Amino acid sequence: MSINQEIENTHLTKRVALIIYLKSVSDQYKLRHYGDIVYFSKKMKYCILYVNRKEAKDVKNQIVQLDFVNYVEISPEEKVNLDSQHIEGQLVKMAKEAEKKLQLEQEKNEDQMQ
């Protein structure tokens, strides 16, 4: 069972992240009215705001209309597959790729030594 399915079966409030791109870094404080700011990047001028999943589209529409906001998107976290078999498969694939790369580097070093 995936983590998302386990969360659906609990009494916890379902939340989703909105990624909000701002025109000015000082305007991030005005967004606290809409939800909880969990991350803010001064360099990239964006913040991540958590809101209730049921209200996400309405809040997004309200925030888009603010004059200090460039763009708003809902986080695509629902599309992330957190199933343990999927993650295990990815780890095995990455390990094989790393072994091949290491083997090629070792062969290259042996050729240079000769």
Coordinates of C-alpha atoms in Angstrom, one line a residue:
M1 CA 0.0 0.0 0.0
S2 CA 1.4 3.4 -0.9
I3 CA 1.8 6.2 1.6
N4 CA -0.8 8.3 -0.2
Q5 CA -3.4 5.5 0.3
E6 CA -2.5 5.2 4.0
I7 CA -3.0 8.9 4.5
E8 CA -6.4 8.8 2.8
N9 CA -7.6 6.3 5.4
T10 CA -6.8 8.6 8.4
H11 CA -8.7 11.4 10.0
L12 CA -5.9 13.9 9.1
T13 CA -6.7 17.0 7.1
K14 CA -5.6 16.4 3.6
R15 CA -3.3 19.2 2.4
V16 CA -1.6 20.1 -0.8
A17 CA 1.3 22.4 -1.7
L18 CA 1.0 25.5 -3.9
I19 CA 4.1 26.8 -5.5
I20 CA 3.9 30.6 -5.8
Y21 CA 6.3 32.7 -7.8
L22 CA 6.5 36.3 -6.6
K23 CA 7.6 39.6 -8.1
S24 CA 9.2 40.8 -4.9
V25 CA 10.6 38.8 -2.0
S26 CA 9.0 41.0 0.6
D27 CA 5.5 40.1 -0.5
Q28 CA 5.7 36.6 0.9
Y29 CA 4.4 37.7 4.2
K30 CA 1.0 38.7 2.6
L31 CA 0.4 35.0 1.8
R32 CA 0.2 33.8 5.4
H33 CA -3.5 34.7 5.3
Y34 CA -4.1 31.8 2.8
G35 CA -2.1 29.0 4.4
D36 CA 1.1 27.9 6.0
I37 CA 4.4 28.9 4.3
V38 CA 6.8 26.0 4.6
Y39 CA 9.6 27.1 2.4
F40 CA 10.7 30.4 0.8
S41 CA 13.6 31.1 -1.6
K42 CA 14.9 34.7 -1.8
K43 CA 17.1 33.9 -4.7
M44 CA 14.4 32.2 -6.9
K45 CA 11.5 34.4 -5.5
Y46 CA 9.1 31.6 -4.8
C47 CA 7.4 30.1 -1.8
I48 CA 5.6 26.8 -1.0
L49 CA 2.3 27.3 0.8
Y50 CA 0.3 24.4 2.3
V51 CA -3.5 24.7 2.0
N52 CA -6.4 22.2 2.6
R53 CA -6.8 20.0 -0.5
K54 CA -10.5 20.8 -0.8
E55 CA -9.9 24.5 -0.9
A56 CA -6.8 24.4 -3.1
K57 CA -8.3 25.5 -6.4
D58 CA -10.2 28.3 -4.8
V59 CA -7.2 29.6 -3.0
K60 CA -5.1 29.2 -6.1
N61 CA -7.6 31.4 -8.1
Q62 CA -7.5 34.0 -5.3
I63 CA -3.7 34.1 -5.2
V64 CA -3.3 34.3 -8.9
Q65 CA -5.3 37.6 -8.9
L66 CA -2.9 39.3 -6.4
D67 CA -0.7 41.9 -8.1
F68 CA 2.5 40.7 -6.5
V69 CA 2.2 37.2 -7.8
N70 CA 3.7 36.0 -11.1
Y71 CA 2.5 32.4 -11.3
V72 CA 0.9 29.8 -9.1
E73 CA 0.9 26.0 -9.6
I74 CA -0.4 23.1 -7.5
S75 CA 2.4 20.7 -6.6
P76 CA 2.3 17.5 -8.7
E77 CA 3.0 15.3 -5.6
E78 CA 0.0 13.1 -6.4
K79 CA 1.8 11.8 -9.4
V80 CA 4.8 10.7 -7.4
N81 CA 4.8 6.9 -7.0
L82 CA 5.9 6.1 -3.4
D83 CA 5.1 2.4 -3.6
S84 CA 8.0 0.4 -2.0
Q85 CA 8.4 -1.9 -5.0
H86 CA 8.7 1.1 -7.4
I87 CA 11.3 2.7 -5.1
E88 CA 13.2 -0.6 -4.7
G89 CA 13.3 -1.0 -8.5
Q90 CA 14.7 2.5 -8.9
L91 CA 17.4 1.8 -6.4
V92 CA 18.4 -1.4 -8.1
K93 CA 18.6 0.4 -11.5
M94 CA 20.7 3.2 -10.0
A95 CA 23.1 0.6 -8.4
K96 CA 23.6 -1.2 -11.7
E97 CA 24.3 2.1 -13.5
A98 CA 26.8 3.1 -10.8
E99 CA 28.6 -0.3 -11.0
K100 CA 28.9 0.1 -14.8
K101 CA 30.3 3.6 -14.4
L102 CA 32.8 2.5 -11.7
Q103 CA 33.9 -0.5 -13.8
L104 CA 34.5 1.8 -16.9
E105 CA 36.5 4.2 -14.7
Q106 CA 38.6 1.3 -13.3
E107 CA 39.3 0.0 -16.9
K108 CA 40.3 3.5 -18.0
N109 CA 42.7 3.9 -15.1
E110 CA 44.2 0.4 -15.8
D111 CA 44.8 1.4 -19.4
Q112 CA 46.5 4.6 -18.4
M113 CA 48.8 2.7 -15.9
Q114 CA 50.1 0.5 -18.7

